Tab-separated table of C-alpha atoms and ligand atoms in Angstrom:
chain	number	residue	atom	x	y	z
A	600	UNK	CA	57.838	59.458	105.087
A	601	UNK	CA	55.019	61.946	105.087
A	602	UNK	CA	52.196	61.369	107.491
A	603	UNK	CA	49.454	63.324	105.691
A	604	UNK	CA	48.033	66.670	106.760
A	605	UNK	CA	44.957	66.337	108.950
A	606	UNK	CA	46.547	64.900	112.015
A	607	UNK	CA	47.112	65.758	115.636
A	608	UNK	CA	50.521	66.389	117.144
A	609	UNK	CA	52.161	65.465	120.447
A	610	UNK	CA	54.547	67.586	122.505
A	611	UNK	CA	58.067	66.342	123.040
A	612	UNK	CA	59.507	67.304	126.452
A	613	UNK	CA	63.128	67.518	127.589
A	614	UNK	CA	63.103	65.604	130.920
A	615	UNK	CA	66.218	67.449	132.154
A	616	UNK	CA	64.322	70.766	132.298
A	617	UNK	CA	60.668	69.832	131.812
A	618	UNK	CA	60.344	72.063	128.729
A	619	UNK	CA	58.625	71.275	125.441
A	620	UNK	CA	61.042	71.642	122.536
A	621	UNK	CA	59.214	70.209	119.539
A	622	UNK	CA	56.092	68.357	118.463
A	623	UNK	CA	55.618	65.239	116.346
A	624	UNK	CA	52.617	63.821	114.494
A	625	UNK	CA	50.352	61.401	116.321
A	626	UNK	CA	48.839	58.976	113.837
A	627	UNK	CA	45.209	57.985	113.806
A	628	UNK	CA	43.694	54.677	112.733
A	629	UNK	CA	43.350	55.646	109.100
A	630	UNK	CA	47.021	56.609	108.731
A	631	UNK	CA	48.062	53.474	110.599
A	632	UNK	CA	46.025	51.262	108.291
A	633	UNK	CA	47.467	53.033	105.256
A	634	UNK	CA	51.012	52.420	106.519
A	635	UNK	CA	50.297	48.746	107.227
A	636	UNK	CA	48.868	48.471	103.705
A	637	UNK	CA	52.092	49.995	102.265
A	638	UNK	CA	54.141	47.536	104.325
A	639	UNK	CA	52.027	44.693	103.042
A	640	UNK	CA	52.545	45.789	99.431
A	641	UNK	CA	56.277	46.234	99.976
A	642	UNK	CA	56.613	42.712	101.408
A	643	UNK	CA	56.148	41.027	98.034
A	644	UNK	CA	59.199	42.814	96.637
A	645	UNK	CA	61.361	42.778	99.766
A	646	UNK	CA	61.202	39.011	100.264
A	647	UNK	CA	62.352	38.560	96.653
A	648	UNK	CA	65.452	40.740	97.045
A	649	UNK	CA	68.441	38.441	96.555
A	650	UNK	CA	70.121	37.503	99.867
A	651	UNK	CA	73.360	39.275	98.985
A	652	UNK	CA	71.509	42.428	97.996
A	653	UNK	CA	69.407	42.462	101.164
A	654	UNK	CA	72.619	42.001	103.163
A	655	UNK	CA	74.237	44.900	101.297
A	656	UNK	CA	71.260	47.187	101.984
A	657	UNK	CA	71.372	46.390	105.706
A	658	UNK	CA	75.138	47.027	105.793
A	659	UNK	CA	74.521	50.335	104.041
A	660	UNK	CA	71.816	51.191	106.587
A	661	UNK	CA	74.365	50.411	109.342
A	662	UNK	CA	76.923	52.675	107.635
A	663	UNK	CA	74.435	55.554	107.400
A	664	UNK	CA	73.562	55.132	111.086
A	665	UNK	CA	77.295	55.191	111.817
A	666	UNK	CA	77.605	58.551	110.052
A	667	UNK	CA	74.827	59.925	112.288
A	668	UNK	CA	75.852	58.541	115.699
A	669	UNK	CA	76.442	61.966	117.218
A	670	UNK	CA	73.213	63.436	115.863
A	671	UNK	CA	71.167	60.468	117.111
A	672	UNK	CA	72.913	60.550	120.487
A	673	UNK	CA	72.245	64.269	120.957
A	674	UNK	CA	68.572	63.732	120.065
A	675	UNK	CA	68.324	61.038	122.755
A	676	UNK	CA	69.999	63.214	125.385
A	677	UNK	CA	67.343	65.862	124.778
A	678	UNK	CA	64.347	63.603	124.346
A	679	UNK	CA	65.020	60.848	126.908
A	680	UNK	CA	67.519	62.468	129.309
A	681	UNK	CA	70.052	59.713	128.622
A	682	UNK	CA	73.640	60.551	129.433
A	683	UNK	CA	75.614	61.440	126.331
A	684	UNK	CA	77.941	58.481	126.928
A	685	UNK	CA	75.038	56.042	127.052
A	686	UNK	CA	73.290	57.645	124.094
A	687	UNK	CA	76.392	57.241	121.898
A	688	UNK	CA	76.558	53.581	122.905
A	689	UNK	CA	72.864	53.159	122.082
A	690	UNK	CA	73.197	54.649	118.595
A	691	UNK	CA	76.292	52.495	118.049
A	692	UNK	CA	74.281	49.487	119.153
A	693	UNK	CA	71.746	50.091	116.353
A	694	UNK	CA	74.625	50.141	113.864
A	695	UNK	CA	76.138	46.953	115.338
A	696	UNK	CA	72.848	45.058	115.405
A	697	UNK	CA	72.240	45.986	111.765
A	698	UNK	CA	75.746	44.846	110.852
A	699	UNK	CA	75.295	41.600	112.774
A	700	UNK	CA	71.974	40.704	111.110
A	701	UNK	CA	73.273	41.849	107.720
A	702	UNK	CA	75.126	38.527	107.856
A	703	UNK	CA	71.823	36.671	108.146
A	704	UNK	CA	70.152	36.746	104.709
A	705	UNK	CA	72.968	34.668	103.206
A	706	UNK	CA	72.970	32.272	106.171
A	707	UNK	CA	69.244	31.624	106.634
A	708	UNK	CA	69.904	27.981	105.897
A	709	UNK	CA	67.219	25.308	105.828
A	710	UNK	CA	67.710	21.533	106.066
A	711	UNK	CA	67.612	18.623	103.699
A	712	UNK	CA	66.054	15.645	105.469
A	713	UNK	CA	66.425	12.084	104.145
A	714	UNK	CA	63.129	10.646	102.884
A	715	UNK	CA	62.129	7.794	100.592
A	716	UNK	CA	61.036	8.548	97.031
A	717	UNK	CA	62.212	12.116	96.788
A	718	UNK	CA	63.891	15.071	98.436
A	719	UNK	CA	62.692	16.902	101.524
A	720	UNK	CA	63.872	20.440	102.261
A	721	UNK	CA	62.926	23.142	104.747
A	722	UNK	CA	62.765	26.893	104.180
A	723	UNK	CA	62.696	29.702	106.757
A	724	UNK	CA	59.948	31.829	105.249
A	725	UNK	CA	59.433	35.446	106.343
A	726	UNK	CA	56.142	36.129	108.126
A	727	UNK	CA	54.994	39.300	106.337
A	728	UNK	CA	54.478	42.600	108.142
A	729	UNK	CA	56.008	42.749	111.635
A	730	UNK	CA	54.772	45.352	114.153
A	731	UNK	CA	57.267	46.552	116.733
A	732	UNK	CA	56.109	48.443	119.843
A	733	UNK	CA	58.910	50.256	121.649
A	734	UNK	CA	58.957	51.736	125.181
A	735	UNK	CA	60.594	55.016	126.232
A	736	UNK	CA	63.442	53.601	128.309
A	737	UNK	CA	65.771	52.485	125.481
A	738	UNK	CA	64.234	53.927	122.314
A	739	UNK	CA	67.112	53.123	119.947
A	740	UNK	CA	68.395	49.694	121.021
A	741	UNK	CA	64.954	48.147	121.491
A	742	UNK	CA	63.862	49.422	118.076
A	743	UNK	CA	66.974	47.949	116.437
A	744	UNK	CA	66.662	44.590	118.214
A	745	UNK	CA	63.292	44.267	116.504
A	746	UNK	CA	63.712	45.774	113.073
A	747	UNK	CA	67.188	44.481	112.198
A	748	UNK	CA	66.472	40.718	112.420
A	749	UNK	CA	62.914	41.218	111.107
A	750	UNK	CA	64.183	42.959	107.962
A	751	UNK	CA	67.077	40.519	107.544
A	752	UNK	CA	64.647	37.591	107.516
A	753	UNK	CA	62.668	39.243	104.699
A	754	UNK	CA	59.803	40.867	106.610
A	755	UNK	CA	58.640	44.451	106.318
A	756	UNK	CA	58.330	46.480	109.517
A	757	UNK	CA	56.002	49.042	111.061
A	758	UNK	CA	57.396	50.464	114.274
A	759	UNK	CA	55.639	52.476	116.977
A	760	UNK	CA	57.951	54.430	119.270
A	761	UNK	CA	56.738	55.443	122.738
A	762	UNK	CA	54.833	58.724	122.685
A	763	UNK	CA	57.373	60.204	125.105
A	764	UNK	CA	60.440	59.344	122.989
A	765	UNK	CA	59.708	59.306	119.253
A	766	UNK	CA	62.591	61.369	117.857
A	767	UNK	CA	65.395	58.868	117.306
A	768	UNK	CA	63.041	56.267	115.832
A	769	UNK	CA	61.653	58.817	113.361
A	770	UNK	CA	65.218	59.736	112.373
A	771	UNK	CA	66.152	56.049	111.941
A	772	UNK	CA	63.182	55.670	109.590
A	773	UNK	CA	64.563	58.527	107.466
A	774	UNK	CA	68.073	57.084	107.518
A	775	UNK	CA	66.753	53.733	106.255
A	776	UNK	CA	65.377	55.464	103.166
A	777	UNK	CA	68.622	57.389	102.743
A	778	UNK	CA	70.478	54.068	102.804
A	779	UNK	CA	68.326	52.801	99.943
A	780	UNK	CA	65.783	50.554	101.661
A	781	UNK	CA	62.741	50.530	99.398
A	782	UNK	CA	59.788	52.695	100.555
A	783	UNK	CA	57.324	50.787	102.730
A	784	UNK	CA	59.912	48.267	103.962
A	785	UNK	CA	60.589	50.066	107.264
A	786	UNK	CA	58.123	52.688	108.491
A	787	UNK	CA	58.043	54.503	111.811
A	788	UNK	CA	54.545	55.398	113.025
A	789	UNK	CA	54.468	57.817	115.961
A	790	UNK	CA	51.266	57.767	117.977
A	791	UNK	CA	49.496	56.318	120.977
A	792	UNK	CA	49.791	52.738	122.134
A	793	UNK	CA	46.028	52.505	122.401
A	794	UNK	CA	45.669	53.539	118.734
A	795	UNK	CA	48.737	52.619	116.645
A	796	UNK	CA	50.054	49.847	118.901
A	797	UNK	CA	46.649	48.289	119.361
A	798	UNK	CA	46.113	48.297	115.586
A	799	UNK	CA	49.235	46.144	115.155
A	800	UNK	CA	47.469	43.598	117.359
A	801	UNK	CA	44.139	43.691	115.505
A	802	UNK	CA	45.182	44.264	111.872
A	803	UNK	CA	45.206	40.893	110.089
A	804	UNK	CA	48.098	41.858	107.774
A	805	UNK	CA	50.443	42.232	110.756
A	806	UNK	CA	51.709	38.699	111.333
A	807	UNK	CA	53.862	39.256	114.378
A	808	UNK	CA	54.046	41.780	117.221
A	809	UNK	CA	57.242	42.462	119.158
A	810	UNK	CA	56.412	44.268	122.346
A	811	UNK	CA	58.689	45.680	125.029
A	812	UNK	CA	57.138	47.425	128.010
A	813	UNK	CA	55.072	46.752	131.085
A	814	UNK	CA	53.962	43.242	131.993
A	815	UNK	CA	50.372	44.469	132.228
A	816	UNK	CA	50.200	45.781	128.640
A	817	UNK	CA	52.254	42.789	127.446
A	818	UNK	CA	49.612	40.391	128.758
A	819	UNK	CA	46.828	42.261	126.954
A	820	UNK	CA	48.859	42.194	123.733
A	821	UNK	CA	49.425	38.458	124.044
A	822	UNK	CA	45.710	37.905	124.642
A	823	UNK	CA	44.835	40.114	121.649
A	824	UNK	CA	47.300	38.314	119.393
A	825	UNK	CA	45.725	34.956	120.305
A	826	UNK	CA	42.639	36.035	118.357
A	827	UNK	CA	44.571	35.688	115.081
A	828	UNK	CA	47.206	33.218	116.329
A	829	UNK	CA	49.598	36.081	115.724
A	830	UNK	CA	53.234	35.484	116.650
A	831	UNK	CA	54.418	37.521	119.596
A	832	UNK	CA	57.687	38.319	121.326
A	833	UNK	CA	57.397	39.952	124.740
A	834	UNK	CA	60.114	41.679	126.696
A	835	UNK	CA	58.541	42.806	129.964
A	836	UNK	CA	59.437	43.922	133.440
A	837	UNK	CA	62.086	42.695	135.826
A	838	UNK	CA	63.159	42.709	139.451
A	839	UNK	CA	66.571	41.200	139.045
A	840	UNK	CA	68.805	40.049	141.868
A	841	UNK	CA	72.447	40.926	142.399
A	842	UNK	CA	73.723	38.177	144.726
A	843	UNK	CA	76.930	38.874	146.632
A	844	UNK	CA	78.501	35.883	148.410
A	845	UNK	CA	80.922	36.339	151.302
A	846	UNK	CA	83.768	34.832	149.253
A	847	UNK	CA	83.388	37.415	146.446
A	848	UNK	CA	85.730	40.261	145.605
A	849	UNK	CA	83.601	42.601	147.717
A	850	UNK	CA	85.369	45.774	146.603
A	851	UNK	CA	84.675	44.964	142.945
A	852	UNK	CA	81.059	43.944	143.638
A	853	UNK	CA	80.378	47.130	145.635
A	854	UNK	CA	82.025	49.381	143.065
A	855	UNK	CA	79.915	47.850	140.294
A	856	UNK	CA	76.574	47.670	142.153
A	857	UNK	CA	75.471	51.320	141.656
A	858	UNK	CA	75.921	51.138	137.866
A	859	UNK	CA	73.945	47.888	137.824
A	860	UNK	CA	70.807	49.599	139.066
A	861	UNK	CA	71.216	53.367	138.611
A	862	UNK	CA	72.306	53.297	134.967
A	863	UNK	CA	69.636	55.016	132.845
A	864	UNK	CA	68.227	56.272	136.177
A	865	UNK	CA	67.100	52.719	136.939
A	866	UNK	CA	64.673	52.760	134.014
A	867	UNK	CA	66.034	49.485	132.779
A	868	UNK	CA	64.229	46.165	132.728
A	869	UNK	CA	67.608	44.559	133.581
A	870	UNK	CA	68.234	46.777	136.618
A	871	UNK	CA	69.647	44.733	139.498
A	872	UNK	CA	67.225	46.344	141.914
A	873	UNK	CA	67.345	43.575	144.553
A	874	UNK	CA	70.717	43.363	146.225
A	875	UNK	CA	71.187	40.117	148.169
A	876	UNK	CA	74.218	40.160	150.450
A	877	UNK	CA	75.442	37.216	152.537
A	878	UNK	CA	74.823	38.070	156.203
A	879	UNK	CA	78.450	37.542	157.310
A	880	UNK	CA	79.632	40.418	155.058
A	881	UNK	CA	76.454	42.523	155.064
A	882	UNK	CA	77.822	45.417	157.171
A	883	UNK	CA	81.164	45.420	155.414
A	884	UNK	CA	79.478	45.433	152.000
A	885	UNK	CA	77.160	48.339	152.866
A	886	UNK	CA	80.165	50.302	154.103
A	887	UNK	CA	81.830	49.751	150.722
A	888	UNK	CA	78.634	50.549	148.831
A	889	UNK	CA	77.900	53.885	150.490
A	890	UNK	CA	80.841	55.891	149.046
A	891	UNK	CA	80.194	54.377	145.605
A	892	UNK	CA	76.564	55.529	145.707
A	893	UNK	CA	77.466	58.989	146.987
A	894	UNK	CA	80.065	59.358	144.224
A	895	UNK	CA	77.621	58.409	141.441
A	896	UNK	CA	77.575	61.402	139.111
A	897	UNK	CA	73.988	62.553	138.537
A	898	UNK	CA	74.363	65.531	136.230
A	899	UNK	CA	72.948	67.299	133.210
A	900	UNK	CA	72.881	64.338	130.785
A	901	UNK	CA	74.719	66.402	128.157
A	902	UNK	CA	77.715	66.634	130.530
A	903	UNK	CA	80.402	64.253	129.252
A	904	UNK	CA	81.062	62.931	132.761
A	905	UNK	CA	77.416	62.270	133.732
A	906	UNK	CA	76.669	58.734	134.895
A	907	UNK	CA	72.947	59.325	135.345
A	908	UNK	CA	70.377	61.859	134.157
A	909	UNK	CA	66.761	62.604	135.092
A	910	UNK	CA	63.738	60.310	135.048
A	911	UNK	CA	61.627	60.347	131.911
A	912	UNK	CA	58.552	62.200	133.211
A	913	UNK	CA	56.981	63.796	136.251
A	914	UNK	CA	54.569	60.850	136.423
A	915	UNK	CA	57.479	58.421	136.585
A	916	UNK	CA	59.112	60.511	139.290
A	917	UNK	CA	56.017	60.474	141.514
A	918	UNK	CA	55.584	56.751	140.966
A	919	UNK	CA	59.231	56.127	141.998
A	920	UNK	CA	58.977	58.487	144.980
A	921	UNK	CA	55.932	56.556	146.215
A	922	UNK	CA	58.158	53.575	146.995
A	923	UNK	CA	60.009	55.565	149.668
A	924	UNK	CA	56.862	56.008	151.781
A	925	UNK	CA	57.521	54.241	155.059
A	926	UNK	CA	60.696	52.644	153.707
A	927	UNK	CA	63.974	52.424	155.615
A	928	UNK	CA	66.439	54.608	153.674
A	929	UNK	CA	70.063	53.533	154.222
A	930	UNK	CA	71.731	56.322	152.218
A	931	UNK	CA	71.273	58.363	149.052
A	932	UNK	CA	73.364	60.034	146.401
A	933	UNK	CA	72.776	63.495	145.028
A	934	UNK	CA	70.862	65.014	142.112
A	935	UNK	CA	70.560	68.494	140.598
A	936	UNK	CA	67.682	70.609	141.846
A	937	UNK	CA	65.472	72.808	139.701
A	938	UNK	CA	63.463	71.966	136.581
A	939	UNK	CA	63.425	68.435	135.278
A	940	UNK	CA	62.468	65.091	136.736
A	941	UNK	CA	65.467	64.490	138.996
A	942	UNK	CA	65.685	61.774	141.626
A	943	UNK	CA	68.814	60.872	143.626
A	944	UNK	CA	70.169	57.297	143.722
A	945	UNK	CA	68.617	55.670	146.780
A	946	UNK	CA	69.462	52.575	148.818
A	947	UNK	CA	66.625	51.031	150.857
A	948	UNK	CA	66.939	48.338	153.505
A	949	UNK	CA	64.374	45.587	153.063
A	950	UNK	CA	63.181	43.985	156.288
A	951	UNK	CA	61.481	41.057	154.649
A	952	UNK	CA	60.866	39.666	151.199
A	953	UNK	CA	57.302	40.960	151.450
A	954	UNK	CA	58.279	44.664	151.457
A	955	UNK	CA	56.618	46.407	148.519
A	956	UNK	CA	59.867	48.006	147.329
A	957	UNK	CA	61.495	44.555	147.379
A	958	UNK	CA	58.766	42.949	145.261
A	959	UNK	CA	57.621	45.515	142.671
A	960	UNK	CA	59.453	46.880	139.669
A	961	UNK	CA	60.179	50.496	140.611
A	962	UNK	CA	61.831	51.555	137.347
A	963	UNK	CA	63.813	54.286	139.020
A	964	UNK	CA	67.174	54.713	140.809
A	965	UNK	CA	66.216	52.716	143.894
A	966	UNK	CA	67.836	49.521	145.129
A	967	UNK	CA	66.632	47.336	148.020
A	968	UNK	CA	69.124	45.370	150.111
A	969	UNK	CA	68.376	42.144	151.991
A	970	UNK	CA	70.770	39.763	153.766
A	971	UNK	CA	70.762	35.986	153.151
A	972	UNK	CA	72.218	33.043	155.095
A	973	UNK	CA	73.604	30.525	152.628
A	974	UNK	CA	73.517	29.400	149.011
A	975	UNK	CA	70.090	27.739	149.275
A	976	UNK	CA	68.631	30.840	150.930
A	977	UNK	CA	70.064	33.071	148.202
A	978	UNK	CA	68.554	30.932	145.446
A	979	UNK	CA	65.186	30.791	147.197
A	980	UNK	CA	65.060	34.583	147.652
A	981	UNK	CA	66.300	35.305	144.126
A	982	UNK	CA	63.549	33.092	142.667
A	983	UNK	CA	60.811	34.435	144.931
A	984	UNK	CA	59.350	36.660	142.188
A	985	UNK	CA	57.232	36.291	139.067
A	986	UNK	CA	59.951	38.095	137.121
A	987	UNK	CA	63.052	36.458	135.625
A	988	UNK	CA	64.944	38.734	133.264
A	989	UNK	CA	68.541	39.260	134.323
A	990	UNK	CA	70.739	39.137	137.401
A	991	UNK	CA	74.259	38.809	138.711
A	992	UNK	CA	76.172	36.737	141.170
A	993	UNK	CA	79.510	37.473	142.728
A	994	UNK	CA	81.692	34.646	144.071
A	995	UNK	CA	85.232	33.305	143.740
A	996	UNK	CA	84.010	29.698	144.006
A	997	UNK	CA	83.642	28.235	140.500
A	998	UNK	CA	81.430	25.358	141.648
A	999	UNK	CA	79.077	27.770	143.389
A	1000	UNK	CA	79.010	30.029	140.321
A	1001	UNK	CA	77.931	27.050	138.216
A	1002	UNK	CA	75.341	25.768	140.701
A	1003	UNK	CA	73.736	29.143	141.369
A	1004	UNK	CA	73.715	30.291	137.762
A	1005	UNK	CA	71.827	27.130	136.789
A	1006	UNK	CA	69.407	27.471	139.713
A	1007	UNK	CA	68.404	31.119	139.326
A	1008	UNK	CA	65.310	31.345	137.102
A	1009	UNK	CA	66.328	34.174	134.814
A	1010	UNK	CA	67.059	34.633	131.121
A	1011	UNK	CA	70.342	36.560	131.174
A	1012	UNK	CA	72.743	36.159	134.069
A	1013	UNK	CA	76.262	37.421	134.647
A	1014	UNK	CA	78.906	36.104	137.027
A	1015	UNK	CA	81.338	38.609	138.588
A	1016	UNK	CA	79.936	41.209	136.210
A	1017	UNK	CA	76.680	43.105	135.752
A	1018	UNK	CA	76.588	43.228	131.987
A	1019	UNK	CA	73.978	41.078	130.308
A	1020	UNK	CA	73.462	42.658	126.898
A	1021	UNK	CA	75.638	41.819	123.929
A	1022	UNK	CA	74.107	41.974	120.478
A	1023	UNK	CA	75.474	38.560	119.520
A	1024	UNK	CA	74.133	36.678	122.571
A	1025	UNK	CA	70.466	35.912	123.322
A	1026	UNK	CA	68.485	38.204	125.588
A	1027	UNK	CA	65.010	37.767	127.101
A	1028	UNK	CA	62.991	36.787	130.113
A	1029	UNK	CA	61.789	33.689	131.938
A	1030	UNK	CA	58.466	33.532	133.792
A	1031	UNK	CA	56.483	36.808	133.511
A	1032	UNK	CA	59.489	38.774	132.250
A	1033	UNK	CA	58.829	37.747	128.707
A	1034	UNK	CA	58.448	35.298	125.889
A	1035	UNK	CA	60.978	34.590	123.172
A	1036	UNK	CA	64.522	35.842	122.778
A	1037	UNK	CA	65.999	38.883	121.106
A	1038	UNK	CA	69.512	39.360	119.723
A	1039	UNK	CA	72.110	36.697	119.024
A	1040	UNK	CA	71.517	33.664	116.844
A	1041	UNK	CA	68.074	32.948	118.374
A	1042	UNK	CA	66.168	36.063	117.347
A	1043	UNK	CA	66.367	35.607	113.604
A	1044	UNK	CA	64.316	32.420	113.349
A	1045	UNK	CA	61.504	33.919	115.420
A	1046	UNK	CA	60.843	36.215	112.453
A	1047	UNK	CA	60.282	33.205	110.195
A	1048	UNK	CA	58.097	30.126	109.902
A	1049	UNK	CA	59.507	26.783	108.814
A	1050	UNK	CA	58.125	25.434	105.574
A	1051	UNK	CA	58.702	21.793	104.734
A	1052	UNK	CA	58.595	20.771	101.056
A	1053	UNK	CA	58.717	17.224	99.712
A	1054	UNK	CA	59.726	16.811	96.071
A	1055	UNK	CA	58.716	13.446	94.620
A	1056	UNK	CA	61.201	11.769	92.276
A	1057	UNK	CA	58.251	10.215	90.422
A	1058	UNK	CA	57.849	6.517	89.739
B	828	NAP	P1	53.716	50.555	128.560
B	828	NAP	O1	52.392	51.192	128.776
B	828	NAP	O2	53.799	49.085	128.591
B	828	NAP	O3	54.276	51.132	127.161
B	828	NAP	C1	55.195	50.491	126.305
B	828	NAP	C2	54.793	50.726	124.854
B	828	NAP	O4	53.541	50.092	124.612
B	828	NAP	C3	54.593	52.193	124.484
B	828	NAP	O5	54.989	52.380	123.136
B	828	NAP	C4	53.088	52.364	124.648
B	828	NAP	O6	52.544	53.425	123.904
B	828	NAP	C5	52.601	51.039	124.109
B	828	NAP	N1	51.253	50.677	124.548
B	828	NAP	C6	50.612	51.069	125.680
B	828	NAP	N2	49.389	50.528	125.732
B	828	NAP	C7	49.227	49.778	124.619
B	828	NAP	C8	48.170	48.970	124.096
B	828	NAP	N3	47.012	48.817	124.753
B	828	NAP	N4	48.349	48.336	122.907
B	828	NAP	C9	49.499	48.473	122.248
B	828	NAP	N5	50.545	49.229	122.675
B	828	NAP	C10	50.402	49.874	123.860
B	828	NAP	O7	54.769	51.095	129.592
B	828	NAP	P2	54.769	52.541	130.302
B	828	NAP	O8	53.377	52.961	130.667
B	828	NAP	O9	55.538	53.432	129.446
B	828	NAP	O10	55.596	52.235	131.613
B	828	NAP	C11	54.954	51.677	132.763
B	828	NAP	C12	55.880	50.711	133.480
B	828	NAP	O11	56.204	49.621	132.626
B	828	NAP	C13	57.235	51.275	133.875
B	828	NAP	O12	57.196	52.028	135.030
B	828	NAP	C14	58.039	50.003	134.007
B	828	NAP	O13	57.805	49.383	135.229
B	828	NAP	C15	57.499	49.136	132.892
B	828	NAP	N6	58.323	49.216	131.658
B	828	NAP	C16	59.144	48.196	131.351
B	828	NAP	C17	59.951	48.287	130.216
B	828	NAP	C18	60.878	47.208	129.818
B	828	NAP	O14	61.892	47.483	129.226
B	828	NAP	N7	60.565	45.969	130.061
B	828	NAP	C19	59.904	49.410	129.413
B	828	NAP	C20	59.032	50.444	129.741
B	828	NAP	C21	58.233	50.323	130.863
B	828	NAP	P3	52.459	54.930	124.525
B	828	NAP	O15	53.591	55.615	123.932
B	828	NAP	O16	51.149	55.482	124.059
B	828	NAP	O17	52.523	54.803	126.002
B	829	MG	MG1	51.500	52.758	129.831
């Protein structure tokens, strides 16, 4: 799309060296309103596209993304400092989520409910224009988790990428047009949260806002949406627990723990940043963890073997560094020196569940470790937070795995594993980690409203 002429631009910085390498437009209110108006106009046609044709267009969009995986991945390495391995996965995830929801238009099935004197049927009607607000930590996946089901359900989409990481979203907007999506159906609007994002909240033609980001901004968006009873999905912060019981495969749990919190330099709402270890194996576990942390490969993100790159910005780096003040550092990994926002993987010992680094989302490569006594203690400590997004537990006892996984108040849990994101299973937070679910079979219906229609058979 073209964004018009008289508009300001924002610098785009490579976080691995701190240098500006391009600029992108930053939309004002007028351009935002014009885009929302185009989306509103396009909705009338898009909802009428036959289910099979809408499915075909989404599959074609997925195929075009697939042809550009490497280009998208390289853009993300430069713009977000993601490792090349992760960035390829992220671009592939956009393709997969599009493919998955391409199956939806033909399966958006209502019900026929028995009634006297006629026929009663339900329809899952699209909402209209959906506004998606994306953070900088996973620019591609989080965009796709919003736009793919929204489009599949027959909505049109305006999407605001984070100011820090707009490049892949802008490219995805171009690829959608290349794939044949009609103009106005999916538009990417780079700009500030306080301008473009806020307009999604206040513009009456936007019927739903999907927001991923900080809990603080999420609350203000929810409050703003209440004004128009606007639908909202929130995916907010986390402080997830990784619970290691004494009966677990300790070697496997220790080998996996660094990836569970240092992946994406810890800038992950699912990061298992609270490590709870049963006291009887605490020393043994830390001894196993130390070499795994020291071996974690923090390198130029373009290096094929990098496991972690830099933080997103200098501001993020100072905020993360602040958590080390007065903290008890157990051991650290390494990081390149020189330009860029580097920060080594860091393990902190918590002395009580009131330590600031134990309670607050750090959003950096820092994990806090605390021992626990028994199962009840582990559950109590894991739930002692307003967050509830993800988490892991490690045990060989099946009964314990069942009991603890039901007791931990979190939306996406894994047992003897740290992976909680699959595009075909639901993802989202309990408590102040969010509202609603993305991905899987659950997300689709949240982009629709149920309409009930009674047809009288007459007298
Ligand atoms: P943020 O302020 O919540 O930003 C997330 C997105 O919301 C960005 O696109 C941002 O736009 C936009 N936004 C900001 N203020 C807005 C408003 N008033 N109305 C509408 N949209 C608005 O997050 P952040 O400042 O980037 O990060 C701060 C902290 O939030 C992190 O350190 C981390 O703890 C947490 N966080 C969590 C997640 C997650 O996945 N749950 C993701 C990112 C951050 P701009 O581009 O203008 O900022
Ligand atoms: Mg912010």
